[in-house]
Short mmCIF file of C-alpha atoms in Angstrom, two decimals:
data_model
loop_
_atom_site.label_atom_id
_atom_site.label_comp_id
_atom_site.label_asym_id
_atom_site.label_seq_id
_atom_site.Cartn_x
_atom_site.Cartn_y
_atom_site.Cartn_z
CA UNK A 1 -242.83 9.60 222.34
CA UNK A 2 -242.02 7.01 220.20
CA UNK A 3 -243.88 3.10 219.86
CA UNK A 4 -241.05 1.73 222.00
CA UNK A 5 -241.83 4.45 224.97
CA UNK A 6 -245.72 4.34 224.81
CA UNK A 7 -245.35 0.26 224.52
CA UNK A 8 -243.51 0.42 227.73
CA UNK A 9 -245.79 3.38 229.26
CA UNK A 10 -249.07 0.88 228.97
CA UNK A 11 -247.27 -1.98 230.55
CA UNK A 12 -245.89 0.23 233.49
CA UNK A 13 -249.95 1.18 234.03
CA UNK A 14 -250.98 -2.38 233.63
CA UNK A 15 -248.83 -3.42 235.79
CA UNK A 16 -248.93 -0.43 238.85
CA UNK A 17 -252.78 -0.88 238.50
CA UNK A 18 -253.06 -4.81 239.10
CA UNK A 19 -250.75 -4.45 241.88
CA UNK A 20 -253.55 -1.44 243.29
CA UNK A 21 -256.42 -3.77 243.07
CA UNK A 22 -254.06 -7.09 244.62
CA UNK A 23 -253.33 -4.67 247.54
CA UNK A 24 -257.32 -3.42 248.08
CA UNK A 25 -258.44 -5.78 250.95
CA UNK A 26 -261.61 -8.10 249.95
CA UNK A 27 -263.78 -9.43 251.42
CA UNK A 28 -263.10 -13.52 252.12
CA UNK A 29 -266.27 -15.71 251.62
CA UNK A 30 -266.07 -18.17 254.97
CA UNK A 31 -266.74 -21.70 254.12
CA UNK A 32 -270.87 -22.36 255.60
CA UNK A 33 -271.01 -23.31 259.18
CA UNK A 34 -272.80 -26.55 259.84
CA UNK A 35 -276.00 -25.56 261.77
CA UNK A 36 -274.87 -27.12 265.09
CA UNK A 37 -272.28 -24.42 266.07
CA UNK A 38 -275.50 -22.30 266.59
CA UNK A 39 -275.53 -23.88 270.12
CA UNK A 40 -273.45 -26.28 271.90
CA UNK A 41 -273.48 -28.72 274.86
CA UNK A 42 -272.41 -26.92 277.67
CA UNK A 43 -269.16 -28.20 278.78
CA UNK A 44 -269.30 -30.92 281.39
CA UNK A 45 -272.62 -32.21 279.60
CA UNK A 46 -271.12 -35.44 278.14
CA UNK A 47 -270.40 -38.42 279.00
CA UNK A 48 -274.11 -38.50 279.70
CA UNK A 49 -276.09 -41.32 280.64
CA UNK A 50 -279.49 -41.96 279.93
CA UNK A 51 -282.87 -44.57 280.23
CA UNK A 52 -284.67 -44.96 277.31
CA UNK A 53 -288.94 -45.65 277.55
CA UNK A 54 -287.45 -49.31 276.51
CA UNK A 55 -285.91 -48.92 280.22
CA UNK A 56 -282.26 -49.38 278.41
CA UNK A 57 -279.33 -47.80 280.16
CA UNK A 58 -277.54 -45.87 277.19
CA UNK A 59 -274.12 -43.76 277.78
CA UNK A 60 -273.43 -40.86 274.87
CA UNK A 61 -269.72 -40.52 275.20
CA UNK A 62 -270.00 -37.02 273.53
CA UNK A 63 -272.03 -34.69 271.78
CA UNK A 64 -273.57 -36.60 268.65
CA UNK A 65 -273.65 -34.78 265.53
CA UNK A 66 -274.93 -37.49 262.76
CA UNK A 67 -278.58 -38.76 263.27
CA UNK A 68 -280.14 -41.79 262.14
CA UNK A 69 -284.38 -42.04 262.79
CA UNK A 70 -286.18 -45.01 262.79
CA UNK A 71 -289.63 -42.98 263.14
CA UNK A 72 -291.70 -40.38 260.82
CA UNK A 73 -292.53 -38.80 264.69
CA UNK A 74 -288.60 -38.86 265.50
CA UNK A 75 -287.80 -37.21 261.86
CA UNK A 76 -290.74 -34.44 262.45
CA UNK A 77 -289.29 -33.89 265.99
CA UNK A 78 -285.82 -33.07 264.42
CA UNK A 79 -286.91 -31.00 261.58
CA UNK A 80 -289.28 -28.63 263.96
CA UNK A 81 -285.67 -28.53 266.65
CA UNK A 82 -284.14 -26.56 263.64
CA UNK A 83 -281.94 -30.25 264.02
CA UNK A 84 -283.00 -31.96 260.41
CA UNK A 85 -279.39 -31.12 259.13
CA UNK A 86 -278.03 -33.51 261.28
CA UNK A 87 -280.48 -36.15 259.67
CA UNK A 88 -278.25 -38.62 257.43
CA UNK A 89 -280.76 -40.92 256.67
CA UNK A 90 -285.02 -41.73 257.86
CA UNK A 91 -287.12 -44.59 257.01
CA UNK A 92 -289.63 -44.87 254.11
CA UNK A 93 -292.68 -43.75 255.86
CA UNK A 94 -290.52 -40.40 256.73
CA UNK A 95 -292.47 -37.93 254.09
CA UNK A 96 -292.67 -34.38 256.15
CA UNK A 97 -291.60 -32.23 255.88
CA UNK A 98 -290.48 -31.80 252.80
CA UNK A 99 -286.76 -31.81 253.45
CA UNK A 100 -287.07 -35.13 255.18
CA UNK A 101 -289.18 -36.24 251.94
CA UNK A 102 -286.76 -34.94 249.57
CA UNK A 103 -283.93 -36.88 251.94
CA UNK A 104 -285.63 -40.11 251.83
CA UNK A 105 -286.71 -39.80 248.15
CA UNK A 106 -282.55 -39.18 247.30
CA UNK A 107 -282.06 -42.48 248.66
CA UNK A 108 -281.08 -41.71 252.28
CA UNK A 109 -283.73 -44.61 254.35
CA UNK A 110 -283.02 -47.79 256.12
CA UNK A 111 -286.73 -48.76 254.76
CA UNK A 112 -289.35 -50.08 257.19
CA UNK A 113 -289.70 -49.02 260.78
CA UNK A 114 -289.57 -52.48 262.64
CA UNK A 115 -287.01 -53.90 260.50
CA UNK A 116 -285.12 -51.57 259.16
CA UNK A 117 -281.67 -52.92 256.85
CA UNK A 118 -279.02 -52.86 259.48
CA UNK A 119 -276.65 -53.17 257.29
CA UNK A 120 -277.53 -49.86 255.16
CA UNK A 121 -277.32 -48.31 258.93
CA UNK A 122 -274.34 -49.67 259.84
CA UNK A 123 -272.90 -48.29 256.07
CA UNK A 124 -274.20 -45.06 257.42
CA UNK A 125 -272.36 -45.10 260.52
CA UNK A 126 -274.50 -42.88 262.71
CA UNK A 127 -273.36 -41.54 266.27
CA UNK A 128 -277.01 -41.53 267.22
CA UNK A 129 -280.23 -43.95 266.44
CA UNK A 130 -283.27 -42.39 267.95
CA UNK A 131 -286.36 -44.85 267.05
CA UNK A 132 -289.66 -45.93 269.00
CA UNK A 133 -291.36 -48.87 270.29
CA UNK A 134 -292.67 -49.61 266.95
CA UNK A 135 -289.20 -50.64 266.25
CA UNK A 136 -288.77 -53.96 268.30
CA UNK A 137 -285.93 -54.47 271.07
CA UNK A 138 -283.92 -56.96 269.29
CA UNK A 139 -283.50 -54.33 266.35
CA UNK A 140 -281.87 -51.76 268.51
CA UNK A 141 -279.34 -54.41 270.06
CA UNK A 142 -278.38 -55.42 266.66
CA UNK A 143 -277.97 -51.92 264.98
CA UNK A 144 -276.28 -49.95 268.00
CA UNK A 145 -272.27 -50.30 268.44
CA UNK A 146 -271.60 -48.48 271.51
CA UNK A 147 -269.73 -46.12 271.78
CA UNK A 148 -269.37 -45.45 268.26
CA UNK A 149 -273.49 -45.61 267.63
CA UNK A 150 -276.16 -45.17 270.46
CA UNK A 151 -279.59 -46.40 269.87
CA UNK A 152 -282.59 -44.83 271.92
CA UNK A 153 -286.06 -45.46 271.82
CA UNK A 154 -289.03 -43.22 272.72
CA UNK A 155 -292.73 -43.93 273.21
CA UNK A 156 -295.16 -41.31 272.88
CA UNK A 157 -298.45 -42.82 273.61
CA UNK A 158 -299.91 -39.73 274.85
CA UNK A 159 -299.76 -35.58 274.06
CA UNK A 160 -297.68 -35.10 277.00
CA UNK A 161 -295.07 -37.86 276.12
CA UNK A 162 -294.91 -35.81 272.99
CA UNK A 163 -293.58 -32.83 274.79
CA UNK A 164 -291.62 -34.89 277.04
CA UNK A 165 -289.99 -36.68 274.30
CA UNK A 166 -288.99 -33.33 272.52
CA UNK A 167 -287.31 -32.44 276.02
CA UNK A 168 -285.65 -35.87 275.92
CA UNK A 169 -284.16 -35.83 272.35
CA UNK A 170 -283.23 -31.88 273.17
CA UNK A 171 -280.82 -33.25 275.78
CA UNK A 172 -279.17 -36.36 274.72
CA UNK A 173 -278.42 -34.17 271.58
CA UNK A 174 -276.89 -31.20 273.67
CA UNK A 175 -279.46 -28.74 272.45
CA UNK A 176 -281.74 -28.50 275.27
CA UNK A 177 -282.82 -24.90 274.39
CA UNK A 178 -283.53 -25.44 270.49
CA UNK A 179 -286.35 -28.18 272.72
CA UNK A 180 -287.72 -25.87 274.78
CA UNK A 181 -288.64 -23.31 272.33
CA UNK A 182 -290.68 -25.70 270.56
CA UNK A 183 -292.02 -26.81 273.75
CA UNK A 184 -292.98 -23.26 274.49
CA UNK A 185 -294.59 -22.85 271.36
CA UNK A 186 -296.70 -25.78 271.30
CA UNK A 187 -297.69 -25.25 275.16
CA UNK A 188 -298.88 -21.22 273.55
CA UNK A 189 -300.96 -22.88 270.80
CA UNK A 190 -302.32 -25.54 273.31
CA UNK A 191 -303.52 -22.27 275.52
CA UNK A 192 -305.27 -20.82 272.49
CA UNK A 193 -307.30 -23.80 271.64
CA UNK A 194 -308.33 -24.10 275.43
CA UNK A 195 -309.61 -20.80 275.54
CA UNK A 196 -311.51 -21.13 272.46
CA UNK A 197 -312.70 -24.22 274.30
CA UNK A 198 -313.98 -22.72 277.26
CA UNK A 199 -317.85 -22.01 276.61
CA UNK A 200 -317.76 -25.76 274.91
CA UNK A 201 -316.06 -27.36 278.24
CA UNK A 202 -319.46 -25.88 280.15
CA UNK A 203 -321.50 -28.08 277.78
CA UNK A 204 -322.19 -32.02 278.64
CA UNK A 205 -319.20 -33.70 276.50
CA UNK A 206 -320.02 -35.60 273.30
CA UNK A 207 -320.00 -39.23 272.35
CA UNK A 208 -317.11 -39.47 269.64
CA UNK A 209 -315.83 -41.95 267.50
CA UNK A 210 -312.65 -41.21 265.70
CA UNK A 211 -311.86 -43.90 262.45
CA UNK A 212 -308.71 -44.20 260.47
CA UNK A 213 -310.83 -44.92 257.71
CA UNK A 214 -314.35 -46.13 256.39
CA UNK A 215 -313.94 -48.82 254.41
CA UNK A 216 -315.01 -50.27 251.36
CA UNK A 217 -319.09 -51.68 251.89
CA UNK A 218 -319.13 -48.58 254.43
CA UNK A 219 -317.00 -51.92 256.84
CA UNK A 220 -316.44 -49.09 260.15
CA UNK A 221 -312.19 -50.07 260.25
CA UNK A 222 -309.75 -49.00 263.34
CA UNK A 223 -310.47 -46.68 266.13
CA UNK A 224 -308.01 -45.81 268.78
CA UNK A 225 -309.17 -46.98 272.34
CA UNK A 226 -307.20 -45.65 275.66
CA UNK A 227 -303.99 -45.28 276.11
CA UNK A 228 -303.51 -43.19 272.60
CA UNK A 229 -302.76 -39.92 271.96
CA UNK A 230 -305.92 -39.51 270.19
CA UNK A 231 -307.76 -40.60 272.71
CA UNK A 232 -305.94 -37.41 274.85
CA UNK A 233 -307.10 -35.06 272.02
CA UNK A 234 -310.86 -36.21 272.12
CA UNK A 235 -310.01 -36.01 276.77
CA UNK A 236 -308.84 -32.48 276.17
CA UNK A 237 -311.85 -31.47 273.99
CA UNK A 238 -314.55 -32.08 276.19
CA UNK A 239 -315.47 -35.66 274.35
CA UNK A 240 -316.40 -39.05 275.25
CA UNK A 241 -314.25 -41.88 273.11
CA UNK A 242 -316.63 -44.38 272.67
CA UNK A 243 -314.02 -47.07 271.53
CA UNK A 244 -312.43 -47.36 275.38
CA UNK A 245 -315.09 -50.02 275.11
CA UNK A 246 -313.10 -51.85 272.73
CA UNK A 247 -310.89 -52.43 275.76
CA UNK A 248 -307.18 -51.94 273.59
CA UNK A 249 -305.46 -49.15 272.38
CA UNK A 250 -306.71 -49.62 268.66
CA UNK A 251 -309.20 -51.91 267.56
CA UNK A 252 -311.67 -52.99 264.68
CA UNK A 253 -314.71 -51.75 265.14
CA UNK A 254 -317.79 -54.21 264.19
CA UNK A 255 -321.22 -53.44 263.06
CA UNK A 256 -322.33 -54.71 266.60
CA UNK A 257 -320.20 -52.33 268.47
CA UNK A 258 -321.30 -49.34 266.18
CA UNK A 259 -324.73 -49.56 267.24
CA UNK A 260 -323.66 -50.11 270.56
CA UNK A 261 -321.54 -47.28 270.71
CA UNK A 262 -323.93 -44.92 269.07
CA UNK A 263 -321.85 -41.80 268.88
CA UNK A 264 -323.10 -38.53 268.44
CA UNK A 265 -320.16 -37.10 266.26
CA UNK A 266 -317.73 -38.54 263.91
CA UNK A 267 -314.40 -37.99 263.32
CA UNK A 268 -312.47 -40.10 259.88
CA UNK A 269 -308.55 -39.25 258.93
CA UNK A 270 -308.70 -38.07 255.13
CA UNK A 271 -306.76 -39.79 252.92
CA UNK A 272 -303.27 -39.06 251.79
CA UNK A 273 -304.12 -39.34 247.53
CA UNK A 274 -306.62 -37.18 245.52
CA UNK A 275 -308.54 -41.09 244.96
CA UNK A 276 -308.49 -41.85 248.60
CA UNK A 277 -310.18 -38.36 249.59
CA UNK A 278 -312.80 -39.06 246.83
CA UNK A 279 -313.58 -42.40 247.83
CA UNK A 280 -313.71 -41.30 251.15
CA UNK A 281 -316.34 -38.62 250.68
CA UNK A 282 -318.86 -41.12 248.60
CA UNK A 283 -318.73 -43.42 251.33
CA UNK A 284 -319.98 -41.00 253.77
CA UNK A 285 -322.54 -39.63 251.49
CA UNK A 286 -323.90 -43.27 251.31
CA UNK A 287 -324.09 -44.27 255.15
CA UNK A 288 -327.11 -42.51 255.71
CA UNK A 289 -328.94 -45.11 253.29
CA UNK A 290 -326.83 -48.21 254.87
CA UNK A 291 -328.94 -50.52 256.96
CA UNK A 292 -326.37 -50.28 259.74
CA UNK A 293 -325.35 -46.72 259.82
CA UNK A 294 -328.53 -45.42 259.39
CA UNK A 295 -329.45 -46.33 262.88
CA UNK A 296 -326.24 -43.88 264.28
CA UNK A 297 -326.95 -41.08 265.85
CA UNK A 298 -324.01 -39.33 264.17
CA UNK A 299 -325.43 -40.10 260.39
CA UNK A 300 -329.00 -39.28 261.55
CA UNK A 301 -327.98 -35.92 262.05
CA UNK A 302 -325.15 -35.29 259.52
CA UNK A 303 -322.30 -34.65 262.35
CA UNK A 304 -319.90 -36.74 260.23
CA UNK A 305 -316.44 -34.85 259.89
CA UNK A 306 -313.32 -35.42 257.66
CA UNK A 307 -309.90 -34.73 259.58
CA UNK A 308 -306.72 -34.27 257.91
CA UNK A 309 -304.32 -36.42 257.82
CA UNK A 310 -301.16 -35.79 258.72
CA UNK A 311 -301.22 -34.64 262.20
CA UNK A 312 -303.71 -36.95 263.02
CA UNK A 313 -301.02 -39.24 261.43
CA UNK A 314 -297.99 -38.95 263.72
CA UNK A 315 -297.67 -37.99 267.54
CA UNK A 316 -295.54 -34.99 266.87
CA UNK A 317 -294.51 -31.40 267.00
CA UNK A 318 -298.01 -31.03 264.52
CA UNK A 319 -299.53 -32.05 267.80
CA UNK A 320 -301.39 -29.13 268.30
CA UNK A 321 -302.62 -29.09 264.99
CA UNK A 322 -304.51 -32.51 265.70
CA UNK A 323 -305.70 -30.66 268.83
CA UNK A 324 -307.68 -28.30 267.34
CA UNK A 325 -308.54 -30.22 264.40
CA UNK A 326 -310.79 -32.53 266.89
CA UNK A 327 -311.97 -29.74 268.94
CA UNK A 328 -313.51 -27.81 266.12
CA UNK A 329 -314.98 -31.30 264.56
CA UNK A 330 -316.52 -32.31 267.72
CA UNK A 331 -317.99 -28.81 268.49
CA UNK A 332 -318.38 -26.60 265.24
#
């Protein structure tokens, strides 16, 4: 064979085996679906119309698929749905979980929650704006452009108006069963920490004062009254909350009304930096020398505890977390 023949013998090979490996079928890598054709609106579902806690009529035209939330609670809600995907943008306080962090820290927040920059949300041009009463009325007339953007807003005041509004968001986003799972699973972890409950619920209940804070001079700072979610935790745990006698939801609690309230355990939020914790834990080492918290039943008998802070933060899905959290600090 001479170099002409075995030139054109390679090249016939070359050639017959490209056009074998063109011909063997492959595999085609499909483009990533977006997370909402996991479940769909049933059909019929939309044009839906719905009243808001502000006691706003609101029509949704059809299914939304880009979120805008005006509420760290809102943004937790959406993450534990499986629904933070459909987040484009939170506000600045909007730091769990991580995702909606990492979201927030690439830029993607309106800022504050009462007045968030309409125009950033209107640049954003969500189909939905879910929010709360922290955000005020006027704010939500100004940002939504029905029926291109709907604005809702929820209230949870309570544990159950957490669940509720899970339900709520669930079906104005046409995902009703991605609610009720979490609803189920919150409702399971709310039976365990009744049962573990149960010999303390047979028990006369405890005084309790829960405190955002202790501040600096061992000053007592905020308490939640009735009408809170917390005060629903310290209900459902078989405690007394001494600051109903503040008479408002939260309130400052004085010297005056420590003594008066004389609790028998309590309960502080940690803080959210390593400094915060620190100071946090030398002020309650010194109250049992301080001329006013001395006299506390609480401080006489060391049943001070430190609660963490982020459930006991936001009225969420971490709910249940907060649950137990004051039902082990009243009772262990």
């Amino acid at each position: 064979m001479n170099r002409n023949q075995k030139i054109l013998t390679y090249a016939t090979g070359f050639l017959l085996g490209c056009l074998i490996l063109f011909m063997i079928p492959r595999e085609v890598e499909k483009p990533r679906e977006h997370p909402w054709h996991a479940q769909t609106a049933l059909d019929g579902t939309y044009p839906m119309t719905v009243t808001d806690e502000a006691g706003r009529s609101v029509v949704i035209e059809k299914q939304p698929r880009h979120f805008l939330s005006l509420a760290p609670s809102i943004t937790e809600i959406l993450f534990a749905m499986e629904m933070g995907d459909h987040l484009i943008a939170v506000t600045q306080w909007c730091d769990y979980p991580e995702e909606a962090k990492a979201l927030r820290d690439a830029g993607a927040h309106v800022g504050s929650i009462n007045q968030p920059n309409r125009e950033t949300i209107a640049a954003y041009r969500p189909d939905l704006i879910i929010g709360t009463n922290f955000t005020p009325p006027e704010v939500y007339r100004a940002i939504e452009n029905p029926p291109r953007t709907i604005a809702v807003s929820l209230s949870h005041d309570g544990v159950e108006d957490v669940l509720k509004d899970i339900a709520f968001i669930g079906k104005i986003t046409g995902v009703p069963g991605k609610a009720l799972r979490l609803i189920q699973t919150l409702k399971s972890e709310q039976a365990a920490i009744d049962e573990w409950l149960l010999p303390h619920r047979q028990k006369a209940s405890r005084k309790v004062l829960f405190l955002l804070s202790i501040e600096e001079e061992g000053r007592p700072g905020w308490a939640p009254g009735e009408d809170t979610w917390v005060n629903d935790l310290i209900d459902m745990s078989n405690g007394e909350n001494v600051a109903t006698a503040l008479g408002m939801s939260w309130g400052e609690v004085s010297y005056e009304a420590l003594i008066s309230m004389n609790p028998e355990v309590i309960l502080v939020r940690d803080g959210t930096s390593d400094a915060e914790c620190s100071n946090l834990r030398k002020r309650i080492t010194a109250l049992s020398s301080h001329p006013i918290w001395k006299q506390v039943t609480a401080v006489q008998e060391d049943n001070i505890h430190i609660v963490p802070h982020g459930p006991l933060n936001i009225p969420g899905p971490r709910i249940m977390d907060a649950y137990r959290a004051v039902a082990e600090g009243i009772w262990e």
